[in-house]
PDB file of C-alpha atoms in Angstrom:
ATOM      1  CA  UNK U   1     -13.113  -2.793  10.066  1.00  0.00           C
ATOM      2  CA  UNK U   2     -12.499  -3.139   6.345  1.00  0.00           C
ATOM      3  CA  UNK U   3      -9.943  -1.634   4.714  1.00  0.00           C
ATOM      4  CA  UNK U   4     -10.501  -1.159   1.157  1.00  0.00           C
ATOM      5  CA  UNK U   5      -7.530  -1.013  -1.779  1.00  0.00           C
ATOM      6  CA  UNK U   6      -8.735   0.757  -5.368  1.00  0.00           C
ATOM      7  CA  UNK U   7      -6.974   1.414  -8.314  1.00  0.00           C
ATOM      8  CA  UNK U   8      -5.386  -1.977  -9.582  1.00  0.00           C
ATOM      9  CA  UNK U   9      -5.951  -3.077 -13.071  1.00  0.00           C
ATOM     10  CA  UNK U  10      -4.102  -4.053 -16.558  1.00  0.00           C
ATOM     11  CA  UNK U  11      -0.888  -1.421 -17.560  1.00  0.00           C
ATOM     12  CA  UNK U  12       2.114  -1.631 -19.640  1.00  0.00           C
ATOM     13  CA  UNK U  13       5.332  -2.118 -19.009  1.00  0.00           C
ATOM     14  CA  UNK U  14       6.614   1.237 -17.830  1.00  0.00           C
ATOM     15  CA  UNK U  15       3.324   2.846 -17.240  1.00  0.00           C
ATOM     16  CA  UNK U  16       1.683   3.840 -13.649  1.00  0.00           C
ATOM     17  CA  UNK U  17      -1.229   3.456 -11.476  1.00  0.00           C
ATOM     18  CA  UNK U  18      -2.550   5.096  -8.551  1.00  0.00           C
ATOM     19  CA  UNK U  19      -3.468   3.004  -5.645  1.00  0.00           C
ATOM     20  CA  UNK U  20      -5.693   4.146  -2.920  1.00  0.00           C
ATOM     21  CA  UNK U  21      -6.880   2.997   0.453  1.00  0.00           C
ATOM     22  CA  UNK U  22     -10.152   4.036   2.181  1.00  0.00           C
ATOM     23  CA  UNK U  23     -11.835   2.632   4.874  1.00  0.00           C
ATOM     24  CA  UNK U  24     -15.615   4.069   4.643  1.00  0.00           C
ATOM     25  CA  UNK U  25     -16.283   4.421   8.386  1.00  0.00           C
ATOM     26  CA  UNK U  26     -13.664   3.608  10.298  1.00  0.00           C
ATOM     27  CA  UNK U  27     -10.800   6.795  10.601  1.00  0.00           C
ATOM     28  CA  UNK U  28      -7.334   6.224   9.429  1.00  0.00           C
ATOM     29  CA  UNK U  29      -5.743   9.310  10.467  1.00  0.00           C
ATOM     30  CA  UNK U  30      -4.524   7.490  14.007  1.00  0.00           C
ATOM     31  CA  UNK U  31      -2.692   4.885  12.106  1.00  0.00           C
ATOM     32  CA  UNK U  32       0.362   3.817  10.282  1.00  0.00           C
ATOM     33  CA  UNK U  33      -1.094   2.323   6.901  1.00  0.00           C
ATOM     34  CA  UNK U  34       1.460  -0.452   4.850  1.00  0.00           C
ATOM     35  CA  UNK U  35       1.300  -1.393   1.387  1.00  0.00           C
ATOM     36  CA  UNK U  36       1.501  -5.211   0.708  1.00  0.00           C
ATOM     37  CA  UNK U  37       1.453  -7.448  -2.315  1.00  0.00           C
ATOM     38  CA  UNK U  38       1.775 -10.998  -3.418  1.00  0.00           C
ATOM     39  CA  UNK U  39       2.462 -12.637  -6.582  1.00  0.00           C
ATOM     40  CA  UNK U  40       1.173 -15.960  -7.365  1.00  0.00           C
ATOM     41  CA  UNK U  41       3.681 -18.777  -6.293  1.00  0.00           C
ATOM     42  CA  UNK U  42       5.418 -16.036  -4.068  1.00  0.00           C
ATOM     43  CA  UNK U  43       5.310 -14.187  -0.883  1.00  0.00           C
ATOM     44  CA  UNK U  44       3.815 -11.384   0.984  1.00  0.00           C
ATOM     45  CA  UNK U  45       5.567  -8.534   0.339  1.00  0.00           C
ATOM     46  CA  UNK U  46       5.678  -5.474   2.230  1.00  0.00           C
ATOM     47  CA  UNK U  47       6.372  -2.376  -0.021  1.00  0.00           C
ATOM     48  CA  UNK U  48       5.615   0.821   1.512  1.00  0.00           C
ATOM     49  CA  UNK U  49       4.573   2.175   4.984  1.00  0.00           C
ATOM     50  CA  UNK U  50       3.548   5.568   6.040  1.00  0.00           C
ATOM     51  CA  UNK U  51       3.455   6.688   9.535  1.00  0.00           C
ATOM     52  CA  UNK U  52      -0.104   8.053  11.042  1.00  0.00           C
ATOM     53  CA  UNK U  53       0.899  11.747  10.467  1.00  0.00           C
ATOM     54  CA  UNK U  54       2.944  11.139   6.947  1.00  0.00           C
ATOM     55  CA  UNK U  55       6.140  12.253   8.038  1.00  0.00           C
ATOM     56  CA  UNK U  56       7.951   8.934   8.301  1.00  0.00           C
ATOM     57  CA  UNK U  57       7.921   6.763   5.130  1.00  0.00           C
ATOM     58  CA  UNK U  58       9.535   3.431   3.917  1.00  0.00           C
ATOM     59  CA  UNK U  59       9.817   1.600   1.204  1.00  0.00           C
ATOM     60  CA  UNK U  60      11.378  -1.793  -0.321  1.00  0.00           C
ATOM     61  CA  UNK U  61      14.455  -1.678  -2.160  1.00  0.00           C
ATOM     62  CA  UNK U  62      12.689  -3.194  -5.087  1.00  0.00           C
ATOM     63  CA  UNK U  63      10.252  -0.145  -5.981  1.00  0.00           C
ATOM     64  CA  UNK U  64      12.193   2.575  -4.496  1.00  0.00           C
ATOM     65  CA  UNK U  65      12.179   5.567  -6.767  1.00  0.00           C
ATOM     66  CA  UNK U  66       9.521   4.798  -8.365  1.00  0.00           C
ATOM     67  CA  UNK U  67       6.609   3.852  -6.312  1.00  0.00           C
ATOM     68  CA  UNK U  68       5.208   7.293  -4.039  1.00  0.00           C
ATOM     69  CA  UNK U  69       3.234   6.679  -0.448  1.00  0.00           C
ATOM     70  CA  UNK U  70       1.273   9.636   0.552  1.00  0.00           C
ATOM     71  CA  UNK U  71      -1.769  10.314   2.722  1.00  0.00           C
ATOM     72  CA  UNK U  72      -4.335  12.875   2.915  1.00  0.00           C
ATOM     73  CA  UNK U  73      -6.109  12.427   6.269  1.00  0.00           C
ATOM     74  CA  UNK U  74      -9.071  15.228   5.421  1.00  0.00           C
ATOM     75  CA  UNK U  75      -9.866  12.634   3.058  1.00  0.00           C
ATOM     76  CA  UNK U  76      -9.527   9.517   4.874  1.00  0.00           C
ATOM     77  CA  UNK U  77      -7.187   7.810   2.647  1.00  0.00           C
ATOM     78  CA  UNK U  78      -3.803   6.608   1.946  1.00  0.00           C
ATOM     79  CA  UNK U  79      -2.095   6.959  -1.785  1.00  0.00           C
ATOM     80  CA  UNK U  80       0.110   4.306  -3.655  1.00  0.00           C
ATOM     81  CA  UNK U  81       1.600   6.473  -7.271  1.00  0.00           C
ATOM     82  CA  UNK U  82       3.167   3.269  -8.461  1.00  0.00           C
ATOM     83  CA  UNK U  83       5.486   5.090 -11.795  1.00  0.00           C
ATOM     84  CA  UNK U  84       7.889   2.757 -13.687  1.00  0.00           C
ATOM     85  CA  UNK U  85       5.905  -0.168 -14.043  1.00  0.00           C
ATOM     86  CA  UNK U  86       7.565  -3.897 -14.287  1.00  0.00           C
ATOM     87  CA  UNK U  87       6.457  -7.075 -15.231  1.00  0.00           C
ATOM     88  CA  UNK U  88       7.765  -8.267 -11.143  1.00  0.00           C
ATOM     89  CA  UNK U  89       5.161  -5.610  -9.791  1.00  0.00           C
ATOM     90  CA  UNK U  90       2.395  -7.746 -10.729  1.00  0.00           C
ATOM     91  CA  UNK U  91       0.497  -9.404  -7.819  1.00  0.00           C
ATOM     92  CA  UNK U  92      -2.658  -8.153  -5.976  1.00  0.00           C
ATOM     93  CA  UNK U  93      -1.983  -5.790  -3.428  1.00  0.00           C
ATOM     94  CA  UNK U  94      -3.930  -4.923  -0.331  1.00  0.00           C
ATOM     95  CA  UNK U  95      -3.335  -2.286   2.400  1.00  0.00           C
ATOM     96  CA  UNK U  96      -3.155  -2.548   6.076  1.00  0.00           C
ATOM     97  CA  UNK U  97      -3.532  -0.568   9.463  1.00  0.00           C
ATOM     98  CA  UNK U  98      -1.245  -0.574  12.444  1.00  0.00           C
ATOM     99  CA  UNK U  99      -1.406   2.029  15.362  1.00  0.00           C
ATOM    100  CA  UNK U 100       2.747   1.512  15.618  1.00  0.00           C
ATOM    101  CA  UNK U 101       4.784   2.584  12.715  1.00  0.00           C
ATOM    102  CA  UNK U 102       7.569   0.154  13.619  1.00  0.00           C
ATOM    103  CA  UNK U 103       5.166  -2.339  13.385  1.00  0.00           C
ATOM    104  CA  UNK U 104       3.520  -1.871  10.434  1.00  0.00           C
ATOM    105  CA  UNK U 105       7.026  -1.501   9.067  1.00  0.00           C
ATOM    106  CA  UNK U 106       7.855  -5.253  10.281  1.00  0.00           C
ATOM    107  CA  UNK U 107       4.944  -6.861   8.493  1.00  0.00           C
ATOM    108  CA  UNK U 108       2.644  -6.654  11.482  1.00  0.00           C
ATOM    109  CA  UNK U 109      -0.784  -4.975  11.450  1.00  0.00           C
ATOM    110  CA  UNK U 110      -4.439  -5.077  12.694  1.00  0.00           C
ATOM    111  CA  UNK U 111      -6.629  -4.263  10.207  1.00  0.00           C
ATOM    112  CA  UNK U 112      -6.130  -5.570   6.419  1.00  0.00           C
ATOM    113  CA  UNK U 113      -8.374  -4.789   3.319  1.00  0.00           C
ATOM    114  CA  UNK U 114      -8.861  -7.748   0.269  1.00  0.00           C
ATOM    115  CA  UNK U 115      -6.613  -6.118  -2.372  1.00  0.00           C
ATOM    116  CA  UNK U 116      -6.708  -4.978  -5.463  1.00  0.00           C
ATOM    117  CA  UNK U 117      -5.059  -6.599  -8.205  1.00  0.00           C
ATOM    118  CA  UNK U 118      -2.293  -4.810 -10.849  1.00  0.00           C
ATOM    119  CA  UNK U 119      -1.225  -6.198 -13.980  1.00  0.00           C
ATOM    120  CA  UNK U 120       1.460  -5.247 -15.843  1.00  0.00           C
ATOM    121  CA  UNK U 121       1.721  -6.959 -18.885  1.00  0.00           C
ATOM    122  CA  UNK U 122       2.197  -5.871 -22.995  1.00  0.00           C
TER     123      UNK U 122
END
């Protein structure tokens, strides 16, 4: 199974981008899917998380009213509105499947994509 993260590429400070995560054959609707990312020189981060049926959601303290999970399962996929843009939020971020919530939450999952890869620089 490979996950697959879309959207990344080069925005301003204070702009957005729209992250999303499809996985062409394989159905995400039974899982919990996380949002990761890692800097160069730092480590994995784990963002945002949204539970199989979107009505549990979490996010880090560091993009927390500004960053949006959603989901639309008729479409297979799973959203990332990253608003606000900072110089920090630049890594390459990839997205990941977990059948438990909780675990997906704790950094734990069983299916990972390669990432996609957001710049935010002036």
């Amino acid at each position: 199974v490979q996950l697959q993260a879309s959207g990344g590429g080069l925005v301003q400070p204070g702009g957005s981008l729209r992250l999303s995560c499809t996985a062409p054959g394989f159905r995400l609707d039974d899982y919990a899917i996380g949002w990761f990312r890692q800097a160069p020189g730092k480590e994995r981060e784990g963002i945002s998380c949204i539970s199989s049926n979107g009505n549990d959601t979490f996010y880090t303290n560091s993009v927390k009213g500004r960053f949006i999970i959603s989901r639309d399962n008729t479409k297979n996929a799973v959203y990332l509105q990253m608003n606000s843009l900072k110089s920090e939020d630049t890594a390459k971020y990839f997205c990941a499947a977990e059948l438990d919530y909780r675990a997906i939450v704790a950094g734990l999952w069983t299916w990972r994509g390669r990432g996609t890869l957001v710049t935010v620089s002036s």
